[in-house]
JSON list of C-alpha atoms and ligand atoms in Angstrom, two decimals:
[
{"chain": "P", "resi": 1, "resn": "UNK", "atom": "CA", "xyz": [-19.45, -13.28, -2.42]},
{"chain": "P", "resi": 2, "resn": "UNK", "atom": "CA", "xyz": [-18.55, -11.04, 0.44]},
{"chain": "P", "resi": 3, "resn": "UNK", "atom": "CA", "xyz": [-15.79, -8.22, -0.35]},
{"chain": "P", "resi": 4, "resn": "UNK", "atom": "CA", "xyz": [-14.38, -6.96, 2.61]},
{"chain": "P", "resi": 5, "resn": "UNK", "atom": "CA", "xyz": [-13.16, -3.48, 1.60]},
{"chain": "P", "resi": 6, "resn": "UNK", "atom": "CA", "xyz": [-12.16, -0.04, 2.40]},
{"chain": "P", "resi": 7, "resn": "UNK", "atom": "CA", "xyz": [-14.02, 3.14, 0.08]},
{"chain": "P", "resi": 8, "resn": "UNK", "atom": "CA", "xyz": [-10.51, 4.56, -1.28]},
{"chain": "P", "resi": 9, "resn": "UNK", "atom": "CA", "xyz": [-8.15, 1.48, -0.27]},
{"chain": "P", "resi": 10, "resn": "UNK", "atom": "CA", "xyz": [-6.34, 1.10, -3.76]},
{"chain": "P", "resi": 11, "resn": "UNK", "atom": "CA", "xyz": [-6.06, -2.91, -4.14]},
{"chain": "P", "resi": 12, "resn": "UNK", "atom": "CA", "xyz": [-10.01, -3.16, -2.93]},
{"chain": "P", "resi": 13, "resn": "UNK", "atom": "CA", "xyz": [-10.85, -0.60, -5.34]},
{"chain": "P", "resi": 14, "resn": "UNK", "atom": "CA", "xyz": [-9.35, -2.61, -7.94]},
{"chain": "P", "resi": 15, "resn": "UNK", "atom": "CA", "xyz": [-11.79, -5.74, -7.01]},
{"chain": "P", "resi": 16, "resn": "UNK", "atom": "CA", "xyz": [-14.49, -3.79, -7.28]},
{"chain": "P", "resi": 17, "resn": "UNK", "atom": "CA", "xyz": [-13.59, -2.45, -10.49]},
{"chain": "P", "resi": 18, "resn": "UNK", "atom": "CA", "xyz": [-13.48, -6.28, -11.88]},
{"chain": "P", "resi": 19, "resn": "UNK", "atom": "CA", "xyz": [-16.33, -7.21, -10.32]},
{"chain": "P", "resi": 20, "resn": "UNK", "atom": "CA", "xyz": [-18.42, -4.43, -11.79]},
{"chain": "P", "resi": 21, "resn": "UNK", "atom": "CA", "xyz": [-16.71, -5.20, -14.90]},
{"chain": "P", "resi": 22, "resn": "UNK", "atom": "CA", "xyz": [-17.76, -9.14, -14.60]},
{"chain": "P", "resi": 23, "resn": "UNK", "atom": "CA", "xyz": [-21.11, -7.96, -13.89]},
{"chain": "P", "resi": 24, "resn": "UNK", "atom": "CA", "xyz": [-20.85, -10.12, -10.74]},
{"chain": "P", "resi": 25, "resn": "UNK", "atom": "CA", "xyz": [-22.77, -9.11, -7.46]},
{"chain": "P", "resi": 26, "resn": "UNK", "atom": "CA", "xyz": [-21.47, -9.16, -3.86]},
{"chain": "P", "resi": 27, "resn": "UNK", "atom": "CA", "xyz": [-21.78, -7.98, -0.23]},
{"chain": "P", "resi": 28, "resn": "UNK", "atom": "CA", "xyz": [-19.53, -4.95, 0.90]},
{"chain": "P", "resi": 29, "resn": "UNK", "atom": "CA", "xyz": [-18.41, -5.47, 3.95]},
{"chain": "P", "resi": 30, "resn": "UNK", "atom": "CA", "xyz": [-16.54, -2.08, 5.16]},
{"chain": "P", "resi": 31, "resn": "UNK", "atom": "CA", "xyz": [-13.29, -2.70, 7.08]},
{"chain": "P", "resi": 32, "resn": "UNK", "atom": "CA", "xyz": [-12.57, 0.81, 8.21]},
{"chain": "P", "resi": 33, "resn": "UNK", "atom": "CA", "xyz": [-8.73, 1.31, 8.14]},
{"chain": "P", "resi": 34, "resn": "UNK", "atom": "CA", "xyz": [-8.65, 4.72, 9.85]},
{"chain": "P", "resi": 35, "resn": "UNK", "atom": "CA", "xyz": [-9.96, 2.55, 12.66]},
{"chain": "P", "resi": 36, "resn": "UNK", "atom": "CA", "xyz": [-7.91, -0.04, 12.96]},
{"chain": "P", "resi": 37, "resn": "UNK", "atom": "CA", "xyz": [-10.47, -2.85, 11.86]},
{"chain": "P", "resi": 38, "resn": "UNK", "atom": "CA", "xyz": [-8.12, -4.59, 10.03]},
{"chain": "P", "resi": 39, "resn": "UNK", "atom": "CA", "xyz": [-6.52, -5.27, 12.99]},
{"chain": "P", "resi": 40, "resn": "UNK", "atom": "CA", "xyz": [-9.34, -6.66, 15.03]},
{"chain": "P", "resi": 41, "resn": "UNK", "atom": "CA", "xyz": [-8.93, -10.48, 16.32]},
{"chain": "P", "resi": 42, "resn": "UNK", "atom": "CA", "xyz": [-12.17, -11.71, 13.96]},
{"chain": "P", "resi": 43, "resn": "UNK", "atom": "CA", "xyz": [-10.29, -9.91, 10.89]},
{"chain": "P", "resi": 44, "resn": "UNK", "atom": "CA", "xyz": [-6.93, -11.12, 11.13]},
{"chain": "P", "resi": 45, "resn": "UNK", "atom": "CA", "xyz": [-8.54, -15.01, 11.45]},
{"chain": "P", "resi": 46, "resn": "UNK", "atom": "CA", "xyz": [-9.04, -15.38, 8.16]},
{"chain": "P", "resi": 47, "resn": "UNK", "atom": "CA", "xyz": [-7.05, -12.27, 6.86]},
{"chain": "P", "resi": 48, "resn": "UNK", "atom": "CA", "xyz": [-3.67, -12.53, 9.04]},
{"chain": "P", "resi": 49, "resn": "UNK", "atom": "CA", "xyz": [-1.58, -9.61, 7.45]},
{"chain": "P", "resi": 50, "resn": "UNK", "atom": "CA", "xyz": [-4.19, -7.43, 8.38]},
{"chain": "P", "resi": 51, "resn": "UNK", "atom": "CA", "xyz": [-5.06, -5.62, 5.24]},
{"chain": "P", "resi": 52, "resn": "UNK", "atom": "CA", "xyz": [-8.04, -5.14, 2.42]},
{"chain": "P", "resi": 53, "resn": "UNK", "atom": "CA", "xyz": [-9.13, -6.63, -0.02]},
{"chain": "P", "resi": 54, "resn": "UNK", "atom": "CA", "xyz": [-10.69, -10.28, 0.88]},
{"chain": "P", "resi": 55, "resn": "UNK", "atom": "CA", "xyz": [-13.04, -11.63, -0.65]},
{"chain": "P", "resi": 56, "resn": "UNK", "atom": "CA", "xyz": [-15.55, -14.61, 0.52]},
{"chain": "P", "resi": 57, "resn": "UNK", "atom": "CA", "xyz": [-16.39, -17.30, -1.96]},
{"chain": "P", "resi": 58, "resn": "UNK", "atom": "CA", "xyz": [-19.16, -19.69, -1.59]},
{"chain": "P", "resi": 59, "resn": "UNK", "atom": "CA", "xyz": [-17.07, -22.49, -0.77]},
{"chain": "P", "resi": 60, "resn": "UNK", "atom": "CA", "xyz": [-13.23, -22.69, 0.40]},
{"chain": "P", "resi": 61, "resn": "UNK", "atom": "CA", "xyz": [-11.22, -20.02, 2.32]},
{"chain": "P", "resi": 62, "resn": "UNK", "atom": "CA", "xyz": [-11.61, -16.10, 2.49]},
{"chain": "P", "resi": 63, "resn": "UNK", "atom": "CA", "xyz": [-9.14, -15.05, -0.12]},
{"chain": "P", "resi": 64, "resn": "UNK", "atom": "CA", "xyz": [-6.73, -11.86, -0.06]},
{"chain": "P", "resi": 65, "resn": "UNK", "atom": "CA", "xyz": [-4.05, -10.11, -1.96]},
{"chain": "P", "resi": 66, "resn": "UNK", "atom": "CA", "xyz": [-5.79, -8.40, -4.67]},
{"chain": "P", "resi": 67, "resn": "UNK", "atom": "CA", "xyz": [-3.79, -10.12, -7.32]},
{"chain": "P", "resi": 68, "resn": "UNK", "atom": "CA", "xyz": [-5.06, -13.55, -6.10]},
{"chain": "P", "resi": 69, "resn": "UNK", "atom": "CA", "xyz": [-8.42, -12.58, -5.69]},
{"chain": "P", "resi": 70, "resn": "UNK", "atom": "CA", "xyz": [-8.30, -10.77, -9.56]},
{"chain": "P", "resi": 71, "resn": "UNK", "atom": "CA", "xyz": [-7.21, -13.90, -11.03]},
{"chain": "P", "resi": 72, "resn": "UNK", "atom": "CA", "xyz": [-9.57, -16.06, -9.18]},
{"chain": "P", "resi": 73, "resn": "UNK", "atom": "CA", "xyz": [-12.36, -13.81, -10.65]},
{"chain": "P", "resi": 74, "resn": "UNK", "atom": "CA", "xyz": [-10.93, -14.04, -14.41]},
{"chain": "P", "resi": 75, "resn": "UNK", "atom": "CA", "xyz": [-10.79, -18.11, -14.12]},
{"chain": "P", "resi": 76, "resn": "UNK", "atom": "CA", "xyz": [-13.91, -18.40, -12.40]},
{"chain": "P", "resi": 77, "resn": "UNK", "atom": "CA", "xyz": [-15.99, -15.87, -14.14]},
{"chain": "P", "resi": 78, "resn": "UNK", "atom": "CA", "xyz": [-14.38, -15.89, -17.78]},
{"chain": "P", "resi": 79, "resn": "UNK", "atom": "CA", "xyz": [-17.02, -13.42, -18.65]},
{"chain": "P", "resi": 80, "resn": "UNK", "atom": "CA", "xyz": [-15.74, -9.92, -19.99]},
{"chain": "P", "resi": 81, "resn": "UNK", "atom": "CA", "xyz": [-12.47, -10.95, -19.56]},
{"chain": "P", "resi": 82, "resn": "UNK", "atom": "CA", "xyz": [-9.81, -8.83, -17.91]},
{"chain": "P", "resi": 83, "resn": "UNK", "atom": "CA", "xyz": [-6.67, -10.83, -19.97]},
{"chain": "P", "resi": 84, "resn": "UNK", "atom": "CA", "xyz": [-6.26, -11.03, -23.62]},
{"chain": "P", "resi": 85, "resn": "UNK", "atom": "CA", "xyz": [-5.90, -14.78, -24.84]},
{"chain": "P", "resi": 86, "resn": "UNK", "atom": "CA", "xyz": [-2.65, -14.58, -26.65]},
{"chain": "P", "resi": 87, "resn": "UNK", "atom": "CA", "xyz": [0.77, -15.33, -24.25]},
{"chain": "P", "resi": 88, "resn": "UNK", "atom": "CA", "xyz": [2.33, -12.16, -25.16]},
{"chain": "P", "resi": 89, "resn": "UNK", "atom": "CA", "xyz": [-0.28, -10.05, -25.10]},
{"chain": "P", "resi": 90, "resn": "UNK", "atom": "CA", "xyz": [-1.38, -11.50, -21.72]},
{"chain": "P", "resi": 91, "resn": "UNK", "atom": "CA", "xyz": [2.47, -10.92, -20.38]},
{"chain": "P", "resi": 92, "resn": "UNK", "atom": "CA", "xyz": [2.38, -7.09, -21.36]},
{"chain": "P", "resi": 93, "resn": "UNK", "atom": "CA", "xyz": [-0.90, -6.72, -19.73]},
{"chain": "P", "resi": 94, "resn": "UNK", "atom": "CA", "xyz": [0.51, -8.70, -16.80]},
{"chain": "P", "resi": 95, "resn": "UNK", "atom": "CA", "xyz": [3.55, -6.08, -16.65]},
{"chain": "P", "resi": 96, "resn": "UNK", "atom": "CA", "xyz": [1.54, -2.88, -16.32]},
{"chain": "P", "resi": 97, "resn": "UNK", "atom": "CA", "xyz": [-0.73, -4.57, -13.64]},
{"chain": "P", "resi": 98, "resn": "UNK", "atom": "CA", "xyz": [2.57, -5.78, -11.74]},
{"chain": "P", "resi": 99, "resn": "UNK", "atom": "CA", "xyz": [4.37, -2.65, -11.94]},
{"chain": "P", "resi": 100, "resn": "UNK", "atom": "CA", "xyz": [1.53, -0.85, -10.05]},
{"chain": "P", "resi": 101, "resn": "UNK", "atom": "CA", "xyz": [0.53, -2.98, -7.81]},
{"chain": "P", "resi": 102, "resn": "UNK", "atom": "CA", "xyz": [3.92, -4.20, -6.65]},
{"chain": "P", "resi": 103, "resn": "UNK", "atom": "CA", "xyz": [6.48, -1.31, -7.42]},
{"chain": "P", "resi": 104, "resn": "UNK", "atom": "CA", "xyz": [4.16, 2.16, -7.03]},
{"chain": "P", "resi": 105, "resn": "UNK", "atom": "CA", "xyz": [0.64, 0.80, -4.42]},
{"chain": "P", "resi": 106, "resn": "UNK", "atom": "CA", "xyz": [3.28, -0.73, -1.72]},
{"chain": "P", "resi": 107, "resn": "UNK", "atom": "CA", "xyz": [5.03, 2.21, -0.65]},
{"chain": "P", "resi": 108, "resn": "UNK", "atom": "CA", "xyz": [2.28, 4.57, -0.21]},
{"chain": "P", "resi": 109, "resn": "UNK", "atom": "CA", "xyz": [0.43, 2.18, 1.80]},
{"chain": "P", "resi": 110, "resn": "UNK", "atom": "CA", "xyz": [-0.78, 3.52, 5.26]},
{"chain": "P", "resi": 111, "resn": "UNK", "atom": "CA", "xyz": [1.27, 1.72, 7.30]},
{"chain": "P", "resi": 112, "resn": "UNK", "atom": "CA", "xyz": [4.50, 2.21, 5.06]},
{"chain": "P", "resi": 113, "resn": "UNK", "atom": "CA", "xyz": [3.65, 6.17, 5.40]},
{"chain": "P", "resi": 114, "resn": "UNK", "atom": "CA", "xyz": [3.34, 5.80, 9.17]},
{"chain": "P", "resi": 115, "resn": "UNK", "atom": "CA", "xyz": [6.75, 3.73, 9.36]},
{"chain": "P", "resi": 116, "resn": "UNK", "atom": "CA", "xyz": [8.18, 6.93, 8.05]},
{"chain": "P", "resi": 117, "resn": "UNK", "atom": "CA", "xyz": [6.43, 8.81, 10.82]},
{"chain": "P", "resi": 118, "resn": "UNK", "atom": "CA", "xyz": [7.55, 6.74, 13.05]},
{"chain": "P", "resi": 119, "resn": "UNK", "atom": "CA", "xyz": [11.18, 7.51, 11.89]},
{"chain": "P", "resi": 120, "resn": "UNK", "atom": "CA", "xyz": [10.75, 10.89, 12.52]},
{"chain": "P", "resi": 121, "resn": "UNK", "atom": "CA", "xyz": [10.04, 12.09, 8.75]},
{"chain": "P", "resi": 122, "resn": "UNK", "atom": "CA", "xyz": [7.50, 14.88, 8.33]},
{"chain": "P", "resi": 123, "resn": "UNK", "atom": "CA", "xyz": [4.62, 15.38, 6.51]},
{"chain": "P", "resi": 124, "resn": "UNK", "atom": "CA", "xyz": [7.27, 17.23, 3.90]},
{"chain": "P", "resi": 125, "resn": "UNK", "atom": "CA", "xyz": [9.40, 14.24, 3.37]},
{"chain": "P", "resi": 126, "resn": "UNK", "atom": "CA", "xyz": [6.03, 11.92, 3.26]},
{"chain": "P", "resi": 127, "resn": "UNK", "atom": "CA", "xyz": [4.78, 13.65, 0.44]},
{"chain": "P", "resi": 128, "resn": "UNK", "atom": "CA", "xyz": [7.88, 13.47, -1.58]},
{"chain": "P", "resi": 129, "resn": "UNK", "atom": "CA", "xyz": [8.41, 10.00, -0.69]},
{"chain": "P", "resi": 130, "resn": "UNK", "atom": "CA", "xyz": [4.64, 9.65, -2.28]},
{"chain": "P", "resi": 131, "resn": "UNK", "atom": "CA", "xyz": [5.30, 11.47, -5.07]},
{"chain": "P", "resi": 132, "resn": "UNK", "atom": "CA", "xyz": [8.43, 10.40, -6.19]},
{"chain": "P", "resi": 133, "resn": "UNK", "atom": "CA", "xyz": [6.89, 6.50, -6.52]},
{"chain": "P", "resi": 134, "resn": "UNK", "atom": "CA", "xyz": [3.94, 7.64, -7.99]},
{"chain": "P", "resi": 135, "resn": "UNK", "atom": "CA", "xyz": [6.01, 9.51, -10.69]},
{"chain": "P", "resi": 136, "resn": "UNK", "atom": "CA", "xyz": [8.80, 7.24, -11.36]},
{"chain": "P", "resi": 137, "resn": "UNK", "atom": "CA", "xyz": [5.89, 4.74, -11.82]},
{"chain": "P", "resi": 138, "resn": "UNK", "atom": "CA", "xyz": [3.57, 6.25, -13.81]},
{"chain": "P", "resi": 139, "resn": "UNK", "atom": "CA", "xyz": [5.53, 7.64, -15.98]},
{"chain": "P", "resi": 140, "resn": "UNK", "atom": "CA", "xyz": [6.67, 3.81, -17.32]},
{"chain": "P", "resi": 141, "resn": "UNK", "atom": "CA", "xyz": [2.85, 3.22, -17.60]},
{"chain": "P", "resi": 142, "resn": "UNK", "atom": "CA", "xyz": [2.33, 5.93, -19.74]},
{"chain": "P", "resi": 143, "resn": "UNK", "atom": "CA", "xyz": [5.64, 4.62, -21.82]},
{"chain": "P", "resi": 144, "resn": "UNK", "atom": "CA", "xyz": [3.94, 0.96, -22.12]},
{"chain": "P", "resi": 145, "resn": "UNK", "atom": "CA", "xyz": [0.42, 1.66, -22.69]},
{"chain": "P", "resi": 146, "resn": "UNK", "atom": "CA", "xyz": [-1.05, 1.89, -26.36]},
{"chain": "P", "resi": 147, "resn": "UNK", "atom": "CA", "xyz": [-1.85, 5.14, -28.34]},
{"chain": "P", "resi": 148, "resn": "UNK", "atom": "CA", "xyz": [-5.81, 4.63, -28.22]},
{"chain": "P", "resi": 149, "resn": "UNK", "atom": "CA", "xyz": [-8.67, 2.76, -26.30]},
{"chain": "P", "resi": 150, "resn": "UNK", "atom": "CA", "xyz": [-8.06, 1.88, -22.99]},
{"chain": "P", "resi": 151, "resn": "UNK", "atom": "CA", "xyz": [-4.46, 0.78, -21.88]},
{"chain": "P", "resi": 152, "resn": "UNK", "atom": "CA", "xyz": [-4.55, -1.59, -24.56]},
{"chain": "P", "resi": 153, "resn": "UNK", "atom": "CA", "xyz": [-7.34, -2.22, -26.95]},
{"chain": "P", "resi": 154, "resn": "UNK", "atom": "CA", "xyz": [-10.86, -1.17, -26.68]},
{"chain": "P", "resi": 155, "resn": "UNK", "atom": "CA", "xyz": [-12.24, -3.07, -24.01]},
{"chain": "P", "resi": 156, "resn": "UNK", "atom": "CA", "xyz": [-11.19, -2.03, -20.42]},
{"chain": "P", "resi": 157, "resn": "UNK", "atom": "CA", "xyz": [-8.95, -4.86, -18.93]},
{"chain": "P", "resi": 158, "resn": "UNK", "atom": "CA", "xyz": [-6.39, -5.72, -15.79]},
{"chain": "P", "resi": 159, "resn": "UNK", "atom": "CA", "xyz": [-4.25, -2.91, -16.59]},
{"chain": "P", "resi": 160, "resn": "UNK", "atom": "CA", "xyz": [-6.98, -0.49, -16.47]},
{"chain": "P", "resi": 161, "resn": "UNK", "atom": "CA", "xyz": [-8.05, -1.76, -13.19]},
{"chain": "P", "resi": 162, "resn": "UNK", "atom": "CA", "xyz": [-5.34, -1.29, -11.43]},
{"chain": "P", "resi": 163, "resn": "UNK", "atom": "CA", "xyz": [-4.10, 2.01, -13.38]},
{"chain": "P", "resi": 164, "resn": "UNK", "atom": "CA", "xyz": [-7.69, 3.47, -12.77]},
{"chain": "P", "resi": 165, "resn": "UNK", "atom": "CA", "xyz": [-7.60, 2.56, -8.99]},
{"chain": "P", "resi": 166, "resn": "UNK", "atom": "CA", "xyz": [-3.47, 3.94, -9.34]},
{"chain": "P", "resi": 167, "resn": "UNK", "atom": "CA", "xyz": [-4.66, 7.27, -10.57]},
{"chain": "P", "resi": 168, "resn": "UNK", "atom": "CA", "xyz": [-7.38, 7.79, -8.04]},
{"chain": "P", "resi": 169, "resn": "UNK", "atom": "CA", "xyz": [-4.69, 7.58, -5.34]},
{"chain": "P", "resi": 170, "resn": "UNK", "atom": "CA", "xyz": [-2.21, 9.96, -7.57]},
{"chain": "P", "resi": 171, "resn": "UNK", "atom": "CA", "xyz": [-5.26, 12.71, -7.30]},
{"chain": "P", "resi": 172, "resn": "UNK", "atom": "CA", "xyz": [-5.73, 11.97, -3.93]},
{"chain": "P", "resi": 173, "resn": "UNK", "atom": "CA", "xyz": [-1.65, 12.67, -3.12]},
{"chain": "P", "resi": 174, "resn": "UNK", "atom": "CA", "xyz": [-1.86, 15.75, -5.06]},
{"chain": "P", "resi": 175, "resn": "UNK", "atom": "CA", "xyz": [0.06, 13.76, -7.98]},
{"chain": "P", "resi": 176, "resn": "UNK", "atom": "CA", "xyz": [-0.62, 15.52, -11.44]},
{"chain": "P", "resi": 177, "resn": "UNK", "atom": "CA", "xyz": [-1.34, 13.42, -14.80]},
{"chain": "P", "resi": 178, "resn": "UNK", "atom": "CA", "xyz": [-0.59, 16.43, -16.81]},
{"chain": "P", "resi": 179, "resn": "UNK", "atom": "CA", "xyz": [2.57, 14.96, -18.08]},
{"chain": "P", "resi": 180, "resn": "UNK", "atom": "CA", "xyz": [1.03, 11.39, -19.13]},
{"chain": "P", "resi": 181, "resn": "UNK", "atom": "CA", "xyz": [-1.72, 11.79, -22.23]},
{"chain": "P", "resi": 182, "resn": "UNK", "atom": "CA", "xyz": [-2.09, 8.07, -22.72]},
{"chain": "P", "resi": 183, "resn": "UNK", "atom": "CA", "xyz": [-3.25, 8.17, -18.96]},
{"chain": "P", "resi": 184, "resn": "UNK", "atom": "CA", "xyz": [-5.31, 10.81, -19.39]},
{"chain": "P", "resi": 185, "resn": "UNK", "atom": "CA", "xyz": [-7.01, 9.40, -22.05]},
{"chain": "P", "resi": 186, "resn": "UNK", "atom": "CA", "xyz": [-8.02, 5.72, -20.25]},
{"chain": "P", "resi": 187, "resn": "UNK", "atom": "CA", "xyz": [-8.95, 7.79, -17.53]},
{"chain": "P", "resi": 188, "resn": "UNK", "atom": "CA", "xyz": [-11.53, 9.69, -19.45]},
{"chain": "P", "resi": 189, "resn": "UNK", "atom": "CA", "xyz": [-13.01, 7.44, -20.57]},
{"chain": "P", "resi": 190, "resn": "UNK", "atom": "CA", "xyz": [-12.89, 4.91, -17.40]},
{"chain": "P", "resi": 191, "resn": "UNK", "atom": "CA", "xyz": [-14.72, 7.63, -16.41]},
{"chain": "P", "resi": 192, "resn": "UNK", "atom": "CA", "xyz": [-17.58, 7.32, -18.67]},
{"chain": "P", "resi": 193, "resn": "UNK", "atom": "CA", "xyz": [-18.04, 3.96, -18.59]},
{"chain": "P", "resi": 194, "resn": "UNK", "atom": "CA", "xyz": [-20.61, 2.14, -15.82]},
{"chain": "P", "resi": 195, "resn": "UNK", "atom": "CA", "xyz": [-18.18, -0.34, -14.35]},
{"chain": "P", "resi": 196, "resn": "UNK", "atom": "CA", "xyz": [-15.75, 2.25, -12.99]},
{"chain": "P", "resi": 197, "resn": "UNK", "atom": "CA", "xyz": [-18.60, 4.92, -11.88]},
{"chain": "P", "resi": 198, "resn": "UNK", "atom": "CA", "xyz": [-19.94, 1.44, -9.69]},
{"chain": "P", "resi": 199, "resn": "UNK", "atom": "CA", "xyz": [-16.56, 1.05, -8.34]},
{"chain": "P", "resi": 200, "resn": "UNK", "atom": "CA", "xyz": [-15.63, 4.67, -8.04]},
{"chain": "P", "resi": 201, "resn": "UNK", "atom": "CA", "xyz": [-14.68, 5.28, -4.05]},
{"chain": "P", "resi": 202, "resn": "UNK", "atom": "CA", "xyz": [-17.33, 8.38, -4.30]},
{"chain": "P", "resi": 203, "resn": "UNK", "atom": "CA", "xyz": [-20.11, 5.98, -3.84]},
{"chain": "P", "resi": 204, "resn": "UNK", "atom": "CA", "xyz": [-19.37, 2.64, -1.60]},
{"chain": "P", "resi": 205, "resn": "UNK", "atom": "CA", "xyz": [-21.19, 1.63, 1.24]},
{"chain": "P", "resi": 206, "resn": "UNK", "atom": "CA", "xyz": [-18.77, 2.88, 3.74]},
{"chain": "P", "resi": 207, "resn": "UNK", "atom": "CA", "xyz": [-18.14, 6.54, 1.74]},
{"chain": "P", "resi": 208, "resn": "UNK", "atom": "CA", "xyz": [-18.28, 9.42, 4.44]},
{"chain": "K", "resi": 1, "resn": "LIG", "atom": "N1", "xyz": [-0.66, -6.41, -1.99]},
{"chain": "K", "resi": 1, "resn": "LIG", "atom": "C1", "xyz": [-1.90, -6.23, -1.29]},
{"chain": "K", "resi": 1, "resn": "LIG", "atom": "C2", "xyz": [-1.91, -4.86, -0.66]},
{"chain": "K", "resi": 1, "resn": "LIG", "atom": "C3", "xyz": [-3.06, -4.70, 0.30]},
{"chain": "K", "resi": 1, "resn": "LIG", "atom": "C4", "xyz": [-2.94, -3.39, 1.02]},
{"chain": "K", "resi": 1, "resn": "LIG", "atom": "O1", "xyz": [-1.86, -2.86, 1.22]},
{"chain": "K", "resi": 1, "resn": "LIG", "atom": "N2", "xyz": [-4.10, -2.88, 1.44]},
{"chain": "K", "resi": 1, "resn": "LIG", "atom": "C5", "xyz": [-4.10, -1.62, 2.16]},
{"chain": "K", "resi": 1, "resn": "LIG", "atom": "C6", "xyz": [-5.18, -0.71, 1.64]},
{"chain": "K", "resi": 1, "resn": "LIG", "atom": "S1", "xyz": [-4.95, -0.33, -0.08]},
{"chain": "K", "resi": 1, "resn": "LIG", "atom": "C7", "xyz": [-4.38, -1.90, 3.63]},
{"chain": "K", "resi": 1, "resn": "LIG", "atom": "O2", "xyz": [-5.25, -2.69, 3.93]},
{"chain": "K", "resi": 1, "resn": "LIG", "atom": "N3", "xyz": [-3.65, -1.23, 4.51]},
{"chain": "K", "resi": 1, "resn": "LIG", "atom": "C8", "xyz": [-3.90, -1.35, 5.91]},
{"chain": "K", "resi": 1, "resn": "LIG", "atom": "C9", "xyz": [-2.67, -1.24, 6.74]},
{"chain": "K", "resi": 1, "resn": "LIG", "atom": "O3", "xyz": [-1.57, -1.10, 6.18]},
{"chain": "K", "resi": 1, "resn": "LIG", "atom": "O4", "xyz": [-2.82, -1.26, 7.97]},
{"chain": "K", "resi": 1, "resn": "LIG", "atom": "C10", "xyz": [-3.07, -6.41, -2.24]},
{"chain": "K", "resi": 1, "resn": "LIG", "atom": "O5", "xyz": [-2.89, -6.14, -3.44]},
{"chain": "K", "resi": 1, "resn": "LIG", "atom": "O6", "xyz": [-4.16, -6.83, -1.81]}
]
């Protein structure tokens, strides 16, 4: 598989968390955002809206949308799975994972944040803009995750990779967890567990 990713892009970071977690191996290849790549005519081919993640199977399409691609991986690669296997268990898991990725990640993407500049906001009103998402969003995490383990249960699963990718974004908009201790407490131990170091933005291919 090729993964066609960005060091601290959120919804790639998430991929790579599940892949780590899967124990499945793959071939980074860096689209540089800063840059513009993801706008360049041999990108948008097979990833039109111009954005990371993809990901390159053996056979078929280049997939994107890290939702799609996370699912993909749990049906294709059962292994350490990221889903419980009751309905309602899966659906609460589901919730915490679509809550991120669709309510908070969207509206502190890059080119949402340059929209704004565009408008004429400031770098003032874009970090309030950031924060107050990342807040409002978080703080419903931390009122729908369990008491102990990861986000629910001992085994790290979908909500943990997109809250872990989340929070890495919160710390790098100057967002404090201080007022979430479930958070705090996946987070610590995310960060002691191999998967997550793997994945960590601190040490991909295309890290400065
Ligand atoms: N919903 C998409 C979001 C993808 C997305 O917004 N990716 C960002 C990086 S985290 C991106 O590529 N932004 C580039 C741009 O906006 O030009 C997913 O989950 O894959």
């Amino acid at each position: 598989m090729q993964l066609y990713t960005y060091y601290r892009s959120t919804s790639s970071y998430r991929v790579r968390i599940a892949l780590a977690l899967k124990g499945l191996a793959y071939d980074a290849v860096p689209i540089n955002l800063l840059a513009g790549e993801q706008r360049q005519t041999d990108y948008l081919a097979f990833a039109p809206q111009g954005r990371v993640p993809a990901l390159g199977v053996d056979s078929g399409p280049v997939l994107t949308q890290s939702g799609a691609i996370l699912e993909y991986l749990e049906e294709r690669y059962p292994q350490a799975p990221l889903l419980p296997a009751e309905p309602l268990a899966r659906a609460r898991v589901r919730g915490v994972a679509a809550l991120i990725g669709c309510d908070i990640h969207p509206l502190h993407n890059v080119s949402v944040l340059n929209y704004l500049r565009a408008l004429g906001h400031d770098e003032g009103d874009i970090q309030a803009w950031i924060a107050t998402w990342i807040e409002q969003g978080l703080a419903a995490v931390e009122a729908l995750i369990g008491d102990e383990g990861f986000c629910f249960g001992p085994e790290p699963g979908l909500a943990d990779v997109y809250l872990i990718a989340q929070v890495y974004a919160a710390d790098r908009f100057k967002v404090s967890l201080e007022a979430w201790p479930r958070i705090q407490r996946v987070v610590a131990l995310a960060a002691a567990h191999p998967a997550f170091a793997q994945a960590h933005p601190s040490c991909q291919v295309d890290t400065p």
